[in-house]
Amino acid sequence: MPELPEVETIRLALEPHVVGRTFEDVEILDPRLVRPFEPLAVAGELVGERVAALERRGKYLIVRFESGRVLLIHLRMTGSVRHAAAGQLGDDPYRRAVVRLDDGSDVAYRDVRRFGTWHLLEPGEVGDYLGRRLGHEPLERTFTAKRLGERLAKRRAPLKAALLDQRTVAGLGNIYVDEALWRARLHPLREAGTLDDDELKRLTTAIRQSLRAGLARQGASLRDYSTPDGSRGRAQEEFRVYGRAGEPCPRCGTPVDKIRVGGRGTWYCPSCQRL
Ligand SMILES: [Zn+2]
């Protein structure tokens, strides 16, 4: 599932191709993408909109139009975006939407599992919509150990589950939570509300480092994710624990263990991350 580094990689690559461009033609091929609205109606609303900015918040891609409206794209499990020069877009059985831009190039949306969503919001709606769903942006200065502590205070859930909750920190998913907990030397089953100041500092730094490591390698291509030019990310080559059960911990050599936390596969080092 694309997490912050994957969505930000897509944003960075797509930004120069879409900002200032107008949506000349829009085809929504899968009604699930815009449910409960009609694909034809949504496509009609999008035609003629000119892109003012491409932003990201958590795992959401935010297309801001000059009209003040916003197209909010969430890739969920297997969504990805491809940009192709005029006439260069090949066939794809998993294509769910295509936007033709006014330079003739295409932005295609692909989604094997079809959980992704496109949500068109009217001017002024986006702040409230995202504010209710998302906590601090972890790569911004506003994300501090103190603020993370406030979000975790009194929570009895396992630390891993609390960090997967997008209202705690925006943009983390299964991969980067495991990587961050390893870096911070914290056990995934630790009760979230019991971290002391030093542990909160370690965790804050570890979250940032894990996300930056992912971003530096264009995200992780485990299954479906690829960048808008079709290339694969390489973050998976540098994972410390994620998906590495039985392999030696890069810090101490103890075999990495796999458990389940809140139904999610969870990898950690039983020596470095003690409960
Ligand atoms: Zn270890």
Coordinates of C-alpha atoms and ligand atoms in Angstrom, one line a residue:
M1 CA 0.0 0.0 0.0
P2 CA 1.4 3.4 -0.9
E3 CA 2.5 5.4 2.2
L4 CA 3.8 8.9 2.5
P5 CA 7.1 8.3 0.6
E6 CA 5.4 6.6 -2.3
V7 CA 2.7 9.3 -2.6
E8 CA 5.2 12.1 -2.3
T9 CA 7.4 10.5 -5.0
I10 CA 4.4 10.5 -7.3
R11 CA 3.6 14.1 -6.4
L12 CA 7.1 15.3 -7.1
A13 CA 7.3 13.5 -10.5
L14 CA 3.8 14.6 -11.6
E15 CA 4.0 18.2 -10.5
P16 CA 5.9 19.7 -13.4
H17 CA 3.6 17.9 -15.9
V18 CA 0.3 19.0 -14.5
V19 CA 0.6 22.4 -12.8
G20 CA -0.7 25.1 -15.2
R21 CA -2.3 22.5 -17.4
T22 CA -6.1 22.2 -18.1
F23 CA -8.1 19.0 -17.9
E24 CA -9.2 18.7 -21.5
D25 CA -10.9 15.4 -21.4
V26 CA -11.6 13.0 -18.5
E27 CA -12.7 9.4 -18.7
I28 CA -13.7 7.6 -15.5
L29 CA -13.8 3.9 -16.4
D30 CA -14.7 2.5 -13.0
P31 CA -17.7 3.8 -11.1
R32 CA -16.2 2.6 -7.8
L33 CA -13.6 5.4 -8.1
V34 CA -16.1 8.2 -7.6
R35 CA -19.0 6.4 -5.8
P36 CA -21.7 7.5 -4.8
F37 CA -21.4 10.0 -7.7
E38 CA -21.9 9.2 -11.4
P39 CA -18.7 8.8 -13.4
L40 CA -20.0 10.8 -16.3
A41 CA -21.1 13.6 -14.0
V42 CA -17.8 13.8 -12.2
A43 CA -15.8 13.7 -15.4
G44 CA -18.0 16.5 -16.8
E45 CA -17.3 18.6 -13.7
L46 CA -13.5 18.1 -14.1
V47 CA -13.3 19.1 -17.8
G48 CA -12.0 22.6 -18.1
E49 CA -10.5 22.8 -14.7
R50 CA -6.9 24.2 -14.7
V51 CA -4.4 22.9 -12.1
A52 CA -3.0 25.5 -9.7
A53 CA -1.0 23.2 -7.5
L54 CA -0.3 19.6 -6.8
E55 CA 0.0 18.9 -3.0
R56 CA 0.1 16.1 -0.6
R57 CA -1.3 15.6 2.9
G58 CA -0.7 12.2 4.6
K59 CA -1.4 9.6 1.9
Y60 CA -3.8 12.0 -0.1
L61 CA -2.7 13.5 -3.4
I62 CA -4.4 17.0 -3.6
V63 CA -5.0 18.5 -7.0
R64 CA -5.8 22.2 -6.4
F65 CA -7.6 23.9 -9.3
E66 CA -7.6 27.6 -10.0
S67 CA -11.4 27.6 -9.5
G68 CA -10.7 26.7 -5.8
R69 CA -12.1 23.2 -6.1
V70 CA -9.9 20.3 -5.1
L71 CA -9.6 16.7 -6.5
L72 CA -8.6 14.5 -3.6
I73 CA -7.0 11.2 -4.7
H74 CA -6.4 8.3 -2.3
L75 CA -4.5 5.4 -3.8
R76 CA -5.5 3.0 -0.9
M77 CA -4.0 -0.5 -1.6
T78 CA -2.9 -0.7 -5.2
G79 CA -3.5 2.7 -6.8
S80 CA -0.8 4.3 -9.0
V81 CA -0.5 7.1 -11.5
R82 CA 1.2 7.1 -14.9
H83 CA 2.1 10.1 -17.0
A84 CA 2.6 9.6 -20.7
A85 CA 3.5 12.0 -23.5
A86 CA 0.9 12.6 -26.3
G87 CA 0.0 9.3 -28.0
Q88 CA 2.4 7.2 -25.8
L89 CA -0.1 5.7 -23.4
G90 CA -0.2 1.9 -23.8
D91 CA -3.0 -0.4 -22.9
D92 CA -3.6 -1.4 -19.3
P93 CA -6.4 -3.8 -18.1
Y94 CA -6.3 -2.1 -14.7
R95 CA -6.7 1.4 -15.8
R96 CA -9.6 3.1 -14.0
A97 CA -9.4 6.7 -15.3
V98 CA -7.5 8.9 -17.8
V99 CA -7.1 12.6 -17.9
R100 CA -6.1 14.2 -21.2
L101 CA -4.2 17.4 -20.5
D102 CA -4.2 20.4 -22.9
D103 CA -0.6 19.6 -24.0
G104 CA -1.9 16.3 -25.3
S105 CA -0.2 14.2 -22.6
D106 CA -2.2 11.7 -20.5
V107 CA -2.4 11.1 -16.7
A108 CA -3.7 7.6 -16.2
Y109 CA -4.9 6.1 -12.9
R110 CA -4.3 2.4 -12.4
D111 CA -5.7 0.3 -9.6
V112 CA -5.7 -3.5 -9.5
R113 CA -7.8 -4.0 -6.3
R114 CA -10.0 -0.9 -6.9
F115 CA -10.1 0.5 -3.4
G116 CA -8.8 3.9 -4.5
T117 CA -11.0 7.0 -4.5
W118 CA -11.3 10.3 -6.4
H119 CA -13.3 12.9 -4.4
L120 CA -14.1 16.3 -5.9
L121 CA -14.5 18.9 -3.2
E122 CA -15.9 22.4 -3.5
P123 CA -13.8 25.5 -2.6
G124 CA -13.2 25.7 1.2
E125 CA -14.1 22.1 2.0
V126 CA -10.7 20.5 1.9
G127 CA -9.2 21.9 5.1
D128 CA -12.1 20.6 7.2
Y129 CA -12.2 17.3 5.4
L130 CA -8.6 16.5 6.0
G131 CA -8.4 18.1 9.4
R132 CA -10.9 15.6 10.7
R133 CA -9.0 12.6 9.4
L134 CA -5.3 13.5 9.7
G135 CA -2.8 14.2 12.4
H136 CA 0.5 16.1 12.0
E137 CA 2.6 15.9 8.8
P138 CA 5.7 14.1 10.0
L139 CA 8.2 15.8 7.7
E140 CA 7.2 19.3 8.7
R141 CA 8.6 21.3 11.6
T142 CA 5.2 21.2 13.4
F143 CA 5.8 17.5 14.1
T144 CA 7.6 17.4 17.4
A145 CA 8.1 14.8 20.2
K146 CA 5.8 16.9 22.4
R147 CA 3.0 16.9 19.8
L148 CA 3.4 13.2 19.1
G149 CA 3.2 12.7 22.9
E150 CA 0.0 14.6 23.0
R151 CA -1.5 12.3 20.4
L152 CA -0.4 9.1 22.1
A153 CA -1.2 10.2 25.7
K154 CA -3.6 7.9 27.6
R155 CA -3.9 5.5 24.7
R156 CA -3.8 1.9 25.7
A157 CA -3.6 0.5 22.2
P158 CA -0.3 -1.1 21.0
L159 CA 2.1 1.5 19.7
K160 CA 2.0 0.0 16.2
A161 CA -1.8 0.3 16.0
A162 CA -1.7 3.9 17.4
L163 CA 0.8 4.9 14.7
L164 CA -1.2 3.3 11.9
D165 CA -4.1 5.5 13.0
Q166 CA -3.8 8.5 10.6
R167 CA -5.0 10.9 13.3
T168 CA -1.8 10.2 15.3
V169 CA 0.6 10.9 12.4
A170 CA -0.4 11.4 8.8
G171 CA 1.0 9.2 6.1
L172 CA 2.4 6.1 8.0
G173 CA 1.4 2.6 7.0
N174 CA 2.6 -0.9 7.8
I175 CA 6.1 -0.6 6.3
Y176 CA 7.3 2.7 7.7
V177 CA 5.8 2.1 11.2
D178 CA 7.8 -1.2 11.5
E179 CA 10.9 0.6 10.2
A180 CA 10.5 3.5 12.5
L181 CA 9.9 1.3 15.6
W182 CA 13.1 -0.6 14.8
R183 CA 15.1 2.6 14.5
A184 CA 13.6 3.9 17.8
R185 CA 14.2 0.5 19.5
L186 CA 10.6 0.3 20.6
H187 CA 8.4 -2.9 20.7
P188 CA 5.3 -2.7 18.5
L189 CA 3.1 -4.0 21.3
R190 CA 4.2 -1.4 23.8
E191 CA 1.2 0.5 25.3
A192 CA 1.1 3.7 23.3
G193 CA 0.4 6.1 26.2
T194 CA 3.4 4.9 28.3
L195 CA 6.4 6.4 26.3
D196 CA 8.7 8.8 28.2
D197 CA 10.2 11.9 26.8
D198 CA 13.4 10.2 25.6
E199 CA 11.4 7.5 23.8
L200 CA 9.1 10.1 22.2
K201 CA 12.2 11.9 20.9
R202 CA 13.7 8.8 19.5
L203 CA 10.4 7.8 17.9
T204 CA 9.9 11.3 16.3
T205 CA 13.4 11.2 14.8
A206 CA 13.0 7.5 13.7
I207 CA 9.7 8.3 11.9
R208 CA 11.4 11.1 10.0
Q209 CA 14.4 9.0 9.2
S210 CA 12.4 6.0 7.9
L211 CA 10.2 8.2 5.7
R212 CA 13.2 10.1 4.3
A213 CA 15.0 6.8 3.6
G214 CA 11.9 5.7 1.6
L215 CA 11.6 9.0 -0.2
A216 CA 15.3 9.0 -1.2
R217 CA 14.8 5.7 -3.0
Q218 CA 11.5 6.7 -4.8
G219 CA 9.4 4.6 -2.4
A220 CA 9.0 0.9 -2.1
S221 CA 7.9 -1.3 -5.0
L222 CA 6.7 -4.5 -3.3
R223 CA 3.9 -5.3 -5.7
D224 CA 1.9 -2.7 -7.6
Y225 CA 3.5 0.6 -6.9
S226 CA 5.6 2.4 -9.5
T227 CA 6.5 6.0 -10.2
P228 CA 4.6 8.1 -12.9
D229 CA 7.3 7.2 -15.5
G230 CA 6.7 3.5 -14.8
S231 CA 10.0 2.8 -12.9
R232 CA 10.1 1.0 -9.6
G233 CA 11.1 2.4 -6.2
R234 CA 14.0 0.8 -4.4
A235 CA 13.2 1.4 -0.8
Q236 CA 12.5 -2.3 -0.2
E237 CA 16.2 -3.0 -0.8
E238 CA 17.1 -1.0 2.3
F239 CA 14.4 -2.2 4.8
R240 CA 15.9 -2.9 8.2
V241 CA 13.2 -5.3 9.4
Y242 CA 10.0 -5.1 7.2
G243 CA 9.5 -8.4 5.4
R244 CA 12.8 -9.8 6.8
A245 CA 11.7 -12.6 9.2
G246 CA 14.6 -14.8 10.1
E247 CA 17.3 -12.5 8.7
P248 CA 19.8 -10.9 11.0
C249 CA 18.9 -7.6 12.6
P250 CA 21.3 -5.0 11.0
R251 CA 22.1 -3.7 14.5
C252 CA 22.7 -6.8 16.6
G253 CA 22.4 -9.8 14.4
T254 CA 19.5 -11.4 16.2
P255 CA 17.0 -13.0 13.7
V256 CA 14.1 -10.6 12.9
D257 CA 10.8 -12.0 14.2
K258 CA 7.3 -11.6 12.8
I259 CA 4.2 -11.3 14.8
R260 CA 0.7 -10.0 14.2
V261 CA -0.5 -6.7 15.7
G262 CA -4.1 -5.6 15.1
G263 CA -4.3 -8.1 12.2
R264 CA -1.2 -6.7 10.5
G265 CA 2.1 -8.6 9.8
T266 CA 4.7 -6.9 12.0
W267 CA 8.4 -7.3 11.9
Y268 CA 10.8 -6.4 14.7
C269 CA 14.0 -7.3 16.5
P270 CA 13.3 -9.2 19.7
S271 CA 16.7 -8.1 21.2
C272 CA 16.7 -4.4 20.2
Q273 CA 13.0 -3.8 20.7
R274 CA 12.2 -5.2 24.1
L275 CA 8.7 -5.0 25.7
Ligands
ZN1 ZN 18.5 -6.1 16.9

